mmCIF file of C-alpha atoms and ligand atoms in Angstrom:
data_model
loop_
_atom_site.group_PDB
_atom_site.id
_atom_site.type_symbol
_atom_site.label_atom_id
_atom_site.label_comp_id
_atom_site.label_asym_id
_atom_site.label_seq_id
_atom_site.Cartn_x
_atom_site.Cartn_y
_atom_site.Cartn_z
ATOM 1 C CA LEU A 1 92.928 62.057 -65.618
ATOM 2 C CA LYS A 2 92.191 59.450 -62.990
ATOM 3 C CA ALA A 3 93.594 58.975 -59.771
ATOM 4 C CA VAL A 4 92.988 56.681 -56.822
ATOM 5 C CA ILE A 5 91.540 59.071 -53.652
ATOM 6 C CA TYR A 6 91.102 58.414 -49.986
ATOM 7 C CA THR A 7 88.235 61.019 -48.470
ATOM 8 C CA GLY A 8 88.740 59.184 -44.964
ATOM 9 C CA TYR A 9 90.155 56.912 -42.373
ATOM 10 C CA GLY A 10 90.387 52.826 -43.007
ATOM 11 C CA GLY A 11 90.626 49.973 -45.120
ATOM 12 C CA PRO A 12 91.026 49.457 -48.755
ATOM 13 C CA GLU A 13 87.249 50.912 -48.797
ATOM 14 C CA VAL A 14 88.244 54.392 -48.135
ATOM 15 C CA LEU A 15 89.793 54.235 -51.738
ATOM 16 C CA GLN A 16 88.209 55.489 -54.597
ATOM 17 C CA LEU A 17 88.517 56.054 -58.101
ATOM 18 C CA VAL A 18 87.632 58.997 -59.482
ATOM 19 C CA LYS A 19 88.593 62.347 -62.066
ATOM 20 C CA VAL A 20 91.010 65.771 -60.965
ATOM 21 C CA GLU A 21 92.389 68.448 -62.497
ATOM 22 C CA PRO A 22 95.611 67.383 -63.979
ATOM 23 C CA PRO A 23 98.319 68.562 -61.796
ATOM 24 C CA SER A 24 100.830 71.485 -63.383
ATOM 25 C CA PRO A 25 104.530 71.812 -62.754
ATOM 26 C CA GLY A 26 105.915 75.237 -60.595
ATOM 27 C CA ASP A 27 109.294 76.139 -61.597
ATOM 28 C CA ASN A 28 110.730 73.732 -59.833
ATOM 29 C CA GLU A 29 108.829 70.536 -60.314
ATOM 30 C CA VAL A 30 108.549 68.046 -63.036
ATOM 31 C CA LEU A 31 105.394 66.557 -64.801
ATOM 32 C CA VAL A 32 105.189 62.858 -64.658
ATOM 33 C CA LYS A 33 103.161 60.706 -66.523
ATOM 34 C CA VAL A 34 103.162 57.366 -63.941
ATOM 35 C CA PHE A 35 103.541 54.365 -65.716
ATOM 36 C CA ALA A 36 103.455 52.389 -62.591
ATOM 37 C CA VAL A 37 103.413 53.059 -58.518
ATOM 38 C CA SER A 38 104.156 50.629 -55.815
ATOM 39 C CA VAL A 39 101.979 49.432 -52.316
ATOM 40 C CA ASN A 40 104.605 50.941 -49.357
ATOM 41 C CA ASP A 41 103.313 49.996 -45.977
ATOM 42 C CA TRP A 42 103.436 54.548 -45.568
ATOM 43 C CA ASP A 43 100.676 54.543 -47.715
ATOM 44 C CA TRP A 44 98.975 52.077 -45.626
ATOM 45 C CA SER A 45 99.868 53.585 -42.407
ATOM 46 C CA LEU A 46 98.366 57.279 -43.566
ATOM 47 C CA MET A 47 95.301 55.547 -44.929
ATOM 48 C CA ASN A 48 94.022 53.147 -42.320
ATOM 49 C CA SER A 49 96.091 55.277 -39.320
ATOM 50 C CA LYS A 50 94.918 53.397 -36.312
ATOM 51 C CA THR A 51 97.516 55.000 -34.143
ATOM 52 C CA PHE A 52 97.456 58.747 -32.879
ATOM 53 C CA ALA A 53 101.295 59.474 -34.586
ATOM 54 C CA ASP A 54 99.625 58.096 -37.511
ATOM 55 C CA ARG A 55 97.225 60.492 -37.400
ATOM 56 C CA LEU A 56 99.393 63.135 -36.758
ATOM 57 C CA MET A 57 101.284 62.697 -40.000
ATOM 58 C CA ALA A 58 98.524 62.359 -41.596
ATOM 59 C CA GLN A 59 96.486 65.375 -40.570
ATOM 60 C CA LEU A 60 94.425 64.032 -37.928
ATOM 61 C CA SER A 61 90.686 65.106 -38.658
ATOM 62 C CA LYS A 62 90.960 64.105 -42.345
ATOM 63 C CA PRO A 63 93.730 63.213 -44.862
ATOM 64 C CA LYS A 64 95.662 66.290 -45.944
ATOM 65 C CA HIS A 65 97.187 64.368 -48.938
ATOM 66 C CA ARG A 66 94.142 62.922 -50.858
ATOM 67 C CA ILE A 67 95.958 60.932 -53.524
ATOM 68 C CA LEU A 68 98.608 58.474 -51.898
ATOM 69 C CA GLY A 69 101.655 56.315 -53.677
ATOM 70 C CA SER A 70 105.173 57.553 -53.266
ATOM 71 C CA ASP A 71 107.617 55.113 -55.151
ATOM 72 C CA ILE A 72 106.599 55.569 -59.191
ATOM 73 C CA ALA A 73 107.887 55.289 -62.487
ATOM 74 C CA GLY A 74 106.925 56.839 -65.589
ATOM 75 C CA ARG A 75 108.194 59.677 -67.898
ATOM 76 C CA VAL A 76 108.489 63.515 -67.830
ATOM 77 C CA VAL A 77 106.352 65.130 -70.042
ATOM 78 C CA SER A 78 107.016 69.225 -69.129
ATOM 79 C CA VAL A 79 109.532 70.561 -66.391
ATOM 80 C CA GLY A 80 109.507 73.936 -64.588
ATOM 81 C CA LYS A 81 111.592 76.321 -65.473
ATOM 82 C CA ASN A 82 114.370 76.089 -62.874
ATOM 83 C CA ILE A 83 115.022 72.459 -64.226
ATOM 84 C CA THR A 84 118.120 71.519 -65.172
ATOM 85 C CA LYS A 85 118.408 67.576 -65.071
ATOM 86 C CA PHE A 86 115.502 66.076 -66.899
ATOM 87 C CA THR A 87 114.185 66.986 -70.131
ATOM 88 C CA ALA A 88 110.347 65.886 -71.751
ATOM 89 C CA GLY A 89 111.218 61.890 -72.704
ATOM 90 C CA ASP A 90 113.371 60.915 -69.902
ATOM 91 C CA ALA A 91 112.189 57.878 -68.206
ATOM 92 C CA VAL A 92 112.075 58.015 -64.845
ATOM 93 C CA PHE A 93 111.725 56.818 -60.891
ATOM 94 C CA GLY A 94 111.824 57.832 -57.194
ATOM 95 C CA ASP A 95 109.829 58.084 -53.887
ATOM 96 C CA LEU A 96 107.832 61.104 -53.437
ATOM 97 C CA SER A 97 106.680 60.256 -49.837
ATOM 98 C CA GLY A 98 106.303 63.643 -48.212
ATOM 99 C CA ALA A 99 104.302 65.166 -51.151
ATOM 100 C CA TRP A 100 102.827 61.599 -52.385
ATOM 101 C CA GLY A 101 100.375 61.586 -55.591
ATOM 102 C CA GLY A 102 101.229 58.768 -57.084
ATOM 103 C CA PHE A 103 98.197 56.715 -57.637
ATOM 104 C CA ALA A 104 97.074 58.756 -60.586
ATOM 105 C CA GLU A 105 97.451 59.198 -64.051
ATOM 106 C CA TYR A 106 100.325 62.471 -63.798
ATOM 107 C CA VAL A 107 101.955 63.919 -60.580
ATOM 108 C CA CYS A 108 104.305 66.571 -60.477
ATOM 109 C CA ALA A 109 107.856 65.594 -58.253
ATOM 110 C CA LYS A 110 111.259 67.275 -57.205
ATOM 111 C CA GLU A 111 114.206 67.420 -59.239
ATOM 112 C CA HIS A 112 115.339 65.520 -56.418
ATOM 113 C CA GLN A 113 112.626 63.102 -56.120
ATOM 114 C CA LEU A 114 113.700 61.598 -59.432
ATOM 115 C CA GLY A 115 116.468 59.286 -60.678
ATOM 116 C CA PHE A 116 116.712 57.918 -64.164
ATOM 117 C CA LYS A 117 116.049 54.534 -65.119
ATOM 118 C CA PRO A 118 117.834 52.477 -67.055
ATOM 119 C CA PRO A 119 116.510 51.481 -70.180
ATOM 120 C CA SER A 120 116.437 47.639 -69.648
ATOM 121 C CA MET A 121 114.455 48.012 -66.059
ATOM 122 C CA SER A 122 110.673 47.624 -66.731
ATOM 123 C CA PHE A 123 108.241 50.986 -65.241
ATOM 124 C CA GLU A 124 107.256 48.076 -63.034
ATOM 125 C CA GLN A 125 110.488 46.830 -61.627
ATOM 126 C CA ALA A 126 111.413 50.572 -61.344
ATOM 127 C CA ALA A 127 108.411 51.463 -59.150
ATOM 128 C CA SER A 128 109.319 48.319 -56.940
ATOM 129 C CA ILE A 129 112.594 49.882 -55.979
ATOM 130 C CA PRO A 130 112.615 53.288 -54.574
ATOM 131 C CA GLN A 131 111.399 52.896 -50.414
ATOM 132 C CA ALA A 132 112.113 49.089 -49.967
ATOM 133 C CA GLY A 133 115.434 49.288 -51.820
ATOM 134 C CA MET A 134 116.860 52.271 -50.244
ATOM 135 C CA LEU A 135 115.849 50.701 -46.993
ATOM 136 C CA ALA A 136 117.604 47.584 -47.853
ATOM 137 C CA VAL A 137 120.637 49.315 -48.668
ATOM 138 C CA GLN A 138 120.747 51.957 -45.736
ATOM 139 C CA GLY A 139 119.940 49.576 -43.194
ATOM 140 C CA LEU A 140 122.731 46.401 -44.353
ATOM 141 C CA ILE A 141 125.410 48.490 -45.880
ATOM 142 C CA ASP A 142 125.500 52.156 -43.938
ATOM 143 C CA LYS A 143 124.045 51.255 -40.921
ATOM 144 C CA GLY A 144 124.750 47.702 -40.504
ATOM 145 C CA LYS A 145 128.394 47.403 -41.813
ATOM 146 C CA LEU A 146 127.271 44.352 -43.711
ATOM 147 C CA ALA A 147 130.645 42.060 -44.200
ATOM 148 C CA LYS A 148 131.861 39.605 -46.377
ATOM 149 C CA GLY A 149 131.305 35.958 -45.150
ATOM 150 C CA GLU A 150 128.844 37.633 -41.758
ATOM 151 C CA LYS A 151 125.715 35.872 -40.668
ATOM 152 C CA LEU A 152 122.807 38.030 -41.391
ATOM 153 C CA LEU A 153 118.738 37.036 -40.254
ATOM 154 C CA ILE A 154 116.723 38.969 -41.798
ATOM 155 C CA ASN A 155 112.954 39.025 -40.014
ATOM 156 C CA GLY A 156 110.034 39.948 -42.709
ATOM 157 C CA ALA A 157 112.181 38.720 -45.390
ATOM 158 C CA GLY A 158 109.025 38.159 -47.840
ATOM 159 C CA GLY A 159 108.507 41.605 -48.654
ATOM 160 C CA GLY A 160 110.554 44.469 -50.196
ATOM 161 C CA VAL A 161 112.972 45.260 -48.336
ATOM 162 C CA GLY A 162 113.961 41.634 -47.727
ATOM 163 C CA THR A 163 113.308 40.596 -50.898
ATOM 164 C CA PHE A 164 116.347 43.195 -51.686
ATOM 165 C CA GLY A 165 118.151 42.923 -48.808
ATOM 166 C CA LEU A 166 118.460 39.364 -49.221
ATOM 167 C CA GLN A 167 119.544 39.309 -52.364
ATOM 168 C CA ILE A 168 121.838 42.359 -51.907
ATOM 169 C CA ALA A 169 123.772 39.900 -49.222
ATOM 170 C CA LYS A 170 124.427 37.265 -51.215
ATOM 171 C CA SER A 171 126.050 39.404 -53.480
ATOM 172 C CA MET A 172 128.055 40.776 -51.209
ATOM 173 C CA GLY A 173 128.893 36.903 -50.016
ATOM 174 C CA ALA A 174 126.792 36.794 -46.250
ATOM 175 C CA GLU A 175 125.253 33.932 -45.010
ATOM 176 C CA VAL A 176 121.441 34.728 -45.064
ATOM 177 C CA THR A 177 118.604 33.336 -42.786
ATOM 178 C CA VAL A 178 115.178 34.651 -43.682
ATOM 179 C CA VAL A 179 112.861 34.596 -41.376
ATOM 180 C CA ASP A 180 108.801 34.674 -42.495
ATOM 181 C CA SER A 181 105.766 32.443 -43.077
ATOM 182 C CA ARG A 182 105.622 29.180 -44.472
ATOM 183 C CA GLU A 183 104.503 30.285 -48.357
ATOM 184 C CA LYS A 184 107.252 32.692 -48.431
ATOM 185 C CA LEU A 185 110.032 30.481 -47.536
ATOM 186 C CA GLY A 186 110.271 28.454 -51.119
ATOM 187 C CA MET A 187 110.564 31.990 -52.865
ATOM 188 C CA LEU A 188 113.041 33.577 -50.381
ATOM 189 C CA GLN A 189 115.388 30.028 -50.863
ATOM 190 C CA GLU A 190 115.048 30.254 -54.738
ATOM 191 C CA LEU A 191 116.529 34.201 -53.800
ATOM 192 C CA GLY A 192 119.384 32.602 -52.146
ATOM 193 C CA ALA A 193 118.505 32.086 -48.593
ATOM 194 C CA ASP A 194 120.837 29.688 -46.743
ATOM 195 C CA HIS A 195 118.463 28.648 -43.548
ATOM 196 C CA VAL A 196 115.164 29.704 -43.711
ATOM 197 C CA VAL A 197 112.864 30.116 -40.422
ATOM 198 C CA ASP A 198 108.321 30.042 -40.254
ATOM 199 C CA TYR A 199 108.150 31.898 -37.842
ATOM 200 C CA LYS A 200 104.597 31.268 -36.945
ATOM 201 C CA THR A 201 106.013 27.649 -35.607
ATOM 202 C CA GLN A 202 109.932 28.984 -34.329
ATOM 203 C CA ASP A 203 110.799 32.178 -32.684
ATOM 204 C CA PHE A 204 114.486 32.572 -33.799
ATOM 205 C CA THR A 205 116.112 34.360 -31.165
ATOM 206 C CA LEU A 206 115.267 31.303 -28.874
ATOM 207 C CA LEU A 207 117.271 28.768 -31.484
ATOM 208 C CA GLY A 208 120.885 29.504 -29.924
ATOM 209 C CA LYS A 209 121.956 30.822 -33.322
ATOM 210 C CA LYS A 210 124.125 33.957 -33.154
ATOM 211 C CA HIS A 211 124.394 36.050 -36.090
ATOM 212 C CA ASN A 212 126.473 39.206 -37.001
ATOM 213 C CA LEU A 213 123.963 41.512 -37.886
ATOM 214 C CA ILE A 214 119.927 41.229 -37.987
ATOM 215 C CA LEU A 215 118.126 43.337 -40.137
ATOM 216 C CA ASP A 216 114.470 43.616 -38.747
ATOM 217 C CA THR A 217 111.057 45.094 -41.128
ATOM 218 C CA LYS A 218 108.799 44.343 -38.273
ATOM 219 C CA THR A 219 110.310 45.010 -34.984
ATOM 220 C CA ASN A 220 107.923 42.701 -32.924
ATOM 221 C CA ARG A 221 109.959 41.794 -30.051
ATOM 222 C CA SER A 222 111.639 44.003 -27.179
ATOM 223 C CA PRO A 223 115.516 44.898 -28.101
ATOM 224 C CA PHE A 224 116.653 42.636 -25.301
ATOM 225 C CA ARG A 225 115.383 39.549 -26.452
ATOM 226 C CA TYR A 226 116.842 40.393 -29.963
ATOM 227 C CA LEU A 227 120.695 40.133 -28.494
ATOM 228 C CA ARG A 228 120.182 36.927 -27.557
ATOM 229 C CA ALA A 229 120.685 35.958 -31.129
ATOM 230 C CA LEU A 230 123.896 38.248 -31.857
ATOM 231 C CA THR A 231 127.323 37.417 -32.254
ATOM 232 C CA ASN A 232 129.439 39.257 -29.394
ATOM 233 C CA THR A 233 130.170 42.249 -31.469
ATOM 234 C CA GLY A 234 126.909 42.273 -33.149
ATOM 235 C CA ARG A 235 124.390 44.675 -34.659
ATOM 236 C CA TYR A 236 120.622 44.846 -35.138
ATOM 237 C CA VAL A 237 119.337 47.154 -37.380
ATOM 238 C CA THR A 238 115.178 47.960 -37.527
ATOM 239 C CA VAL A 239 113.988 49.526 -40.410
ATOM 240 C CA GLY A 240 110.346 49.538 -39.161
ATOM 241 C CA GLY A 241 107.529 48.155 -37.231
ATOM 242 C CA SER A 242 105.705 48.684 -34.194
ATOM 243 C CA LEU A 243 106.372 52.086 -32.967
ATOM 244 C CA SER A 244 106.275 51.578 -29.264
ATOM 245 C CA ARG A 245 108.843 48.908 -30.296
ATOM 246 C CA LEU A 246 110.722 51.276 -32.043
ATOM 247 C CA LEU A 247 110.468 53.586 -29.071
ATOM 248 C CA GLN A 248 111.830 50.846 -26.867
ATOM 249 C CA CYS A 249 114.869 50.709 -29.385
ATOM 250 C CA LEU A 250 115.637 54.413 -29.388
ATOM 251 C CA LEU A 251 115.364 54.364 -25.775
ATOM 252 C CA ALA A 252 117.404 50.842 -24.924
ATOM 253 C CA GLY A 253 120.462 51.239 -27.403
ATOM 254 C CA PRO A 254 123.112 54.175 -26.136
ATOM 255 C CA PHE A 255 122.430 51.835 -22.819
ATOM 256 C CA ILE A 256 122.921 48.359 -24.207
ATOM 257 C CA SER A 257 126.452 50.019 -26.068
ATOM 258 C CA LEU A 258 127.331 51.225 -22.712
ATOM 259 C CA PHE A 259 127.390 47.284 -21.361
ATOM 260 C CA SER A 260 128.162 45.640 -24.612
ATOM 261 C CA LYS A 261 129.948 45.512 -27.837
ATOM 262 C CA LYS A 262 126.604 44.678 -29.292
ATOM 263 C CA LYS A 263 124.914 47.543 -31.036
ATOM 264 C CA VAL A 264 121.141 48.260 -31.703
ATOM 265 C CA ARG A 265 120.166 51.366 -34.287
ATOM 266 C CA ILE A 266 117.295 52.384 -36.437
ATOM 267 C CA VAL A 267 117.133 53.310 -40.302
ATOM 268 C CA ALA A 268 115.636 56.729 -41.087
ATOM 269 C CA LEU A 269 114.855 56.655 -44.114
ATOM 270 C CA LYS A 270 116.997 58.917 -46.916
ATOM 271 C CA PRO A 271 114.351 58.758 -49.825
ATOM 272 C CA ASN A 272 115.996 58.437 -53.457
ATOM 273 C CA LYS A 273 119.666 58.311 -51.843
ATOM 274 C CA ASP A 274 121.104 55.062 -53.009
ATOM 275 C CA LEU A 275 118.465 54.914 -56.789
ATOM 276 C CA ASP A 276 121.873 54.800 -58.603
ATOM 277 C CA TYR A 277 123.446 52.275 -56.463
ATOM 278 C CA MET A 278 120.182 50.383 -56.616
ATOM 279 C CA SER A 279 120.193 51.024 -60.695
ATOM 280 C CA ARG A 280 124.018 49.459 -61.168
ATOM 281 C CA LEU A 281 122.899 46.601 -59.440
ATOM 282 C CA PHE A 282 119.678 45.773 -61.643
ATOM 283 C CA ASN A 283 122.123 46.305 -64.576
ATOM 284 C CA GLU A 284 124.874 44.096 -63.404
ATOM 285 C CA GLY A 285 121.735 40.879 -62.714
ATOM 286 C CA THR A 286 122.749 41.062 -58.667
ATOM 287 C CA ILE A 287 119.345 42.344 -58.024
ATOM 288 C CA LEU A 288 115.957 41.298 -59.485
ATOM 289 C CA PRO A 289 112.764 42.817 -58.447
ATOM 290 C CA VAL A 290 110.004 40.293 -56.934
ATOM 291 C CA ILE A 291 106.713 41.843 -57.905
ATOM 292 C CA ASP A 292 103.633 40.655 -56.331
ATOM 293 C CA GLY A 293 100.305 41.027 -59.379
ATOM 294 C CA ARG A 294 100.288 43.721 -61.519
ATOM 295 C CA TYR A 295 97.191 45.825 -60.749
ATOM 296 C CA THR A 296 95.359 48.420 -62.550
ATOM 297 C CA LEU A 297 94.629 51.778 -61.175
ATOM 298 C CA GLU A 298 90.976 50.619 -60.686
ATOM 299 C CA GLU A 299 92.146 47.455 -58.726
ATOM 300 C CA VAL A 300 94.256 49.815 -55.838
ATOM 301 C CA PRO A 301 92.094 48.354 -53.365
ATOM 302 C CA GLN A 302 92.252 45.123 -53.717
ATOM 303 C CA ALA A 303 96.122 45.836 -54.082
ATOM 304 C CA PHE A 304 95.692 47.278 -50.728
ATOM 305 C CA SER A 305 93.963 43.857 -49.652
ATOM 306 C CA LEU A 306 96.740 41.850 -50.558
ATOM 307 C CA PHE A 307 99.237 43.846 -48.850
ATOM 308 C CA ALA A 308 96.989 44.946 -45.747
ATOM 309 C CA GLU A 309 96.489 40.619 -44.901
ATOM 310 C CA ALA A 310 100.556 40.732 -46.390
ATOM 311 C CA ARG A 311 99.994 37.959 -48.743
ATOM 312 C CA HIS A 312 102.231 39.408 -50.738
ATOM 313 C CA LYS A 313 105.910 38.601 -51.969
ATOM 314 C CA GLY A 314 107.974 41.024 -52.205
ATOM 315 C CA LYS A 315 106.567 44.434 -53.944
ATOM 316 C CA VAL A 316 102.802 45.171 -54.674
ATOM 317 C CA VAL A 317 102.892 46.896 -58.338
ATOM 318 C CA ILE A 318 100.259 48.819 -59.795
ATOM 319 C CA THR A 319 100.703 49.488 -63.566
ATOM 320 C CA VAL A 320 99.440 52.364 -64.215
ATOM 321 C CA ALA A 321 99.532 53.341 -68.717
ATOM 322 C CA ASN A 322 100.901 51.797 -70.747
ATOM 323 C CA PRO A 323 104.309 52.899 -71.618
ATOM 324 C CA GLU A 324 103.885 52.416 -75.815
ATOM 325 C CA GLN A 325 100.771 54.136 -76.278
ATOM 326 C CA PRO A 326 101.282 58.073 -76.975
ATOM 327 C CA THR A 327 101.104 60.814 -73.940
HETATM 328 N N1 NAP B 401 112.628 53.586 -41.491
HETATM 329 C C1 NAP B 401 112.153 54.482 -41.866
HETATM 330 O O1 NAP B 401 112.238 55.864 -42.133
HETATM 331 C C2 NAP B 401 110.396 54.032 -42.884
HETATM 332 C C3 NAP B 401 110.501 54.478 -44.002
HETATM 333 C C4 NAP B 401 109.298 53.600 -44.820
HETATM 334 C C5 NAP B 401 108.836 52.723 -44.175
HETATM 335 N N2 NAP B 401 109.518 52.128 -42.935
HETATM 336 C C6 NAP B 401 108.816 50.659 -42.703
HETATM 337 O O2 NAP B 401 109.574 49.468 -43.324
HETATM 338 C C7 NAP B 401 109.003 48.450 -43.008
HETATM 339 C C8 NAP B 401 109.045 47.697 -45.057
HETATM 340 O O3 NAP B 401 109.078 46.455 -45.071
HETATM 341 P P1 NAP B 401 108.572 45.755 -46.147
HETATM 342 O O4 NAP B 401 108.123 46.502 -46.754
HETATM 343 O O5 NAP B 401 110.066 44.505 -46.668
HETATM 344 O O6 NAP B 401 107.370 45.310 -45.471
HETATM 345 P P2 NAP B 401 106.187 44.420 -45.803
HETATM 346 O O7 NAP B 401 106.285 44.082 -47.877
HETATM 347 O O8 NAP B 401 105.066 44.006 -45.315
HETATM 348 O O9 NAP B 401 107.351 43.072 -45.369
HETATM 349 C C9 NAP B 401 106.799 42.436 -44.244
HETATM 350 C C10 NAP B 401 107.100 40.418 -44.482
HETATM 351 O O10 NAP B 401 106.981 40.102 -43.062
HETATM 352 C C11 NAP B 401 106.585 39.435 -42.441
HETATM 353 N N3 NAP B 401 105.625 38.751 -41.451
HETATM 354 C C12 NAP B 401 104.604 39.376 -40.257
HETATM 355 N N4 NAP B 401 104.679 39.517 -39.049
HETATM 356 C C13 NAP B 401 106.117 39.001 -39.429
HETATM 357 C C14 NAP B 401 106.251 38.285 -37.647
HETATM 358 N N5 NAP B 401 106.257 38.362 -36.785
HETATM 359 N N6 NAP B 401 107.759 37.651 -37.848
HETATM 360 C C15 NAP B 401 108.638 37.686 -39.638
HETATM 361 N N7 NAP B 401 107.627 38.325 -40.370
HETATM 362 C C16 NAP B 401 106.488 38.659 -40.642
HETATM 363 C C17 NAP B 401 105.107 39.397 -43.539
HETATM 364 O O11 NAP B 401 104.509 38.300 -44.467
HETATM 365 P P3 NAP B 401 103.554 37.459 -43.266
HETATM 366 O O12 NAP B 401 102.469 38.252 -42.726
HETATM 367 O O13 NAP B 401 102.784 36.612 -44.778
HETATM 368 O O14 NAP B 401 104.367 36.878 -42.511
HETATM 369 C C18 NAP B 401 105.960 40.112 -44.728
HETATM 370 O O15 NAP B 401 106.294 39.165 -45.715
HETATM 371 C C19 NAP B 401 108.086 48.587 -42.392
HETATM 372 O O16 NAP B 401 108.019 48.226 -40.880
HETATM 373 C C20 NAP B 401 108.044 49.951 -42.373
HETATM 374 O O17 NAP B 401 106.874 50.948 -41.851
HETATM 375 C C21 NAP B 401 110.495 52.495 -42.366
#
């Protein structure tokens, strides 16, 4: 079967399309024919592994998992003897982070890593949801406790988390300010953003506007800078960004809560927890995934280039195979 592997650390040039042995499912696994897979920041950081922490996660000298790709959508081909939830032919999607293997025609997954894909959702739309959708839900609702009528700001809103987060927040009745580069602001307004800030010309923490909640995908400032843009009881929630800034949030968070009513929180992704919730929002018409490009397996390096240069809008998705063709 065809798969995209990486054999060393670096940019998109370390990716190669090769033939590998087909995986065979263990007793607790499901074999999935992959129709679509999306690119995540986690794939990029494992492959690019510039920092020691990234290398530790990817296993120091050489990559442990040769095939990246966590967010997949496809059809169940066969199941191990202990699998009860799925049978051959089921359309599924989910986040395989930790095991990876999605940039391939077939992949094995554990039962808890998959959910049923709604019939009206395309495989590409399904592959765009797992990581970004879970981070948006867990950031806005679980950690952020967003309430109707509140003022929300999303920093780095033009990618996967931000485009889902914006749509969810609008459906909850929030007033949403989005921060990203000028090229992405029109798309975000079409998705319902009330106010836009171009981070290349303005620093939202200096505009004097206070928000009940800030959802951050970039975390490129000290936590104290963000406090300036929060109301007295405001919450700052980060889903990711620079490791040193995240560490500052971890250390400063309890200290800030001691001396004020403001909160600083970090989302630790709970993979696949809210797949059914996202499916419900999709079926109701509350969210429509924003998909940038439909690349083929051969074009995975180009897809990573687009992602690495942050030229993408929403999610970068790879179409691996046509679901209409026989397995
Ligand atoms: N917490 C966890 O357990 C966990 C798990 C997995 C992933 N993550 C993290 O979750 C995040 C994923 O977010 P995502 O998928 O939405 O990322 P994304 O698709 O890369 O989107 C980020 C957006 O931020 C914009 N941006 C870049 N620099 C900016 C700046 N200085 N100010 C404002 N916006 C800026 C980018 O566009 P331009 O460059 O064009 O402006 C892009 O539109 C990543 O940080 C990832 O590491 C966390």
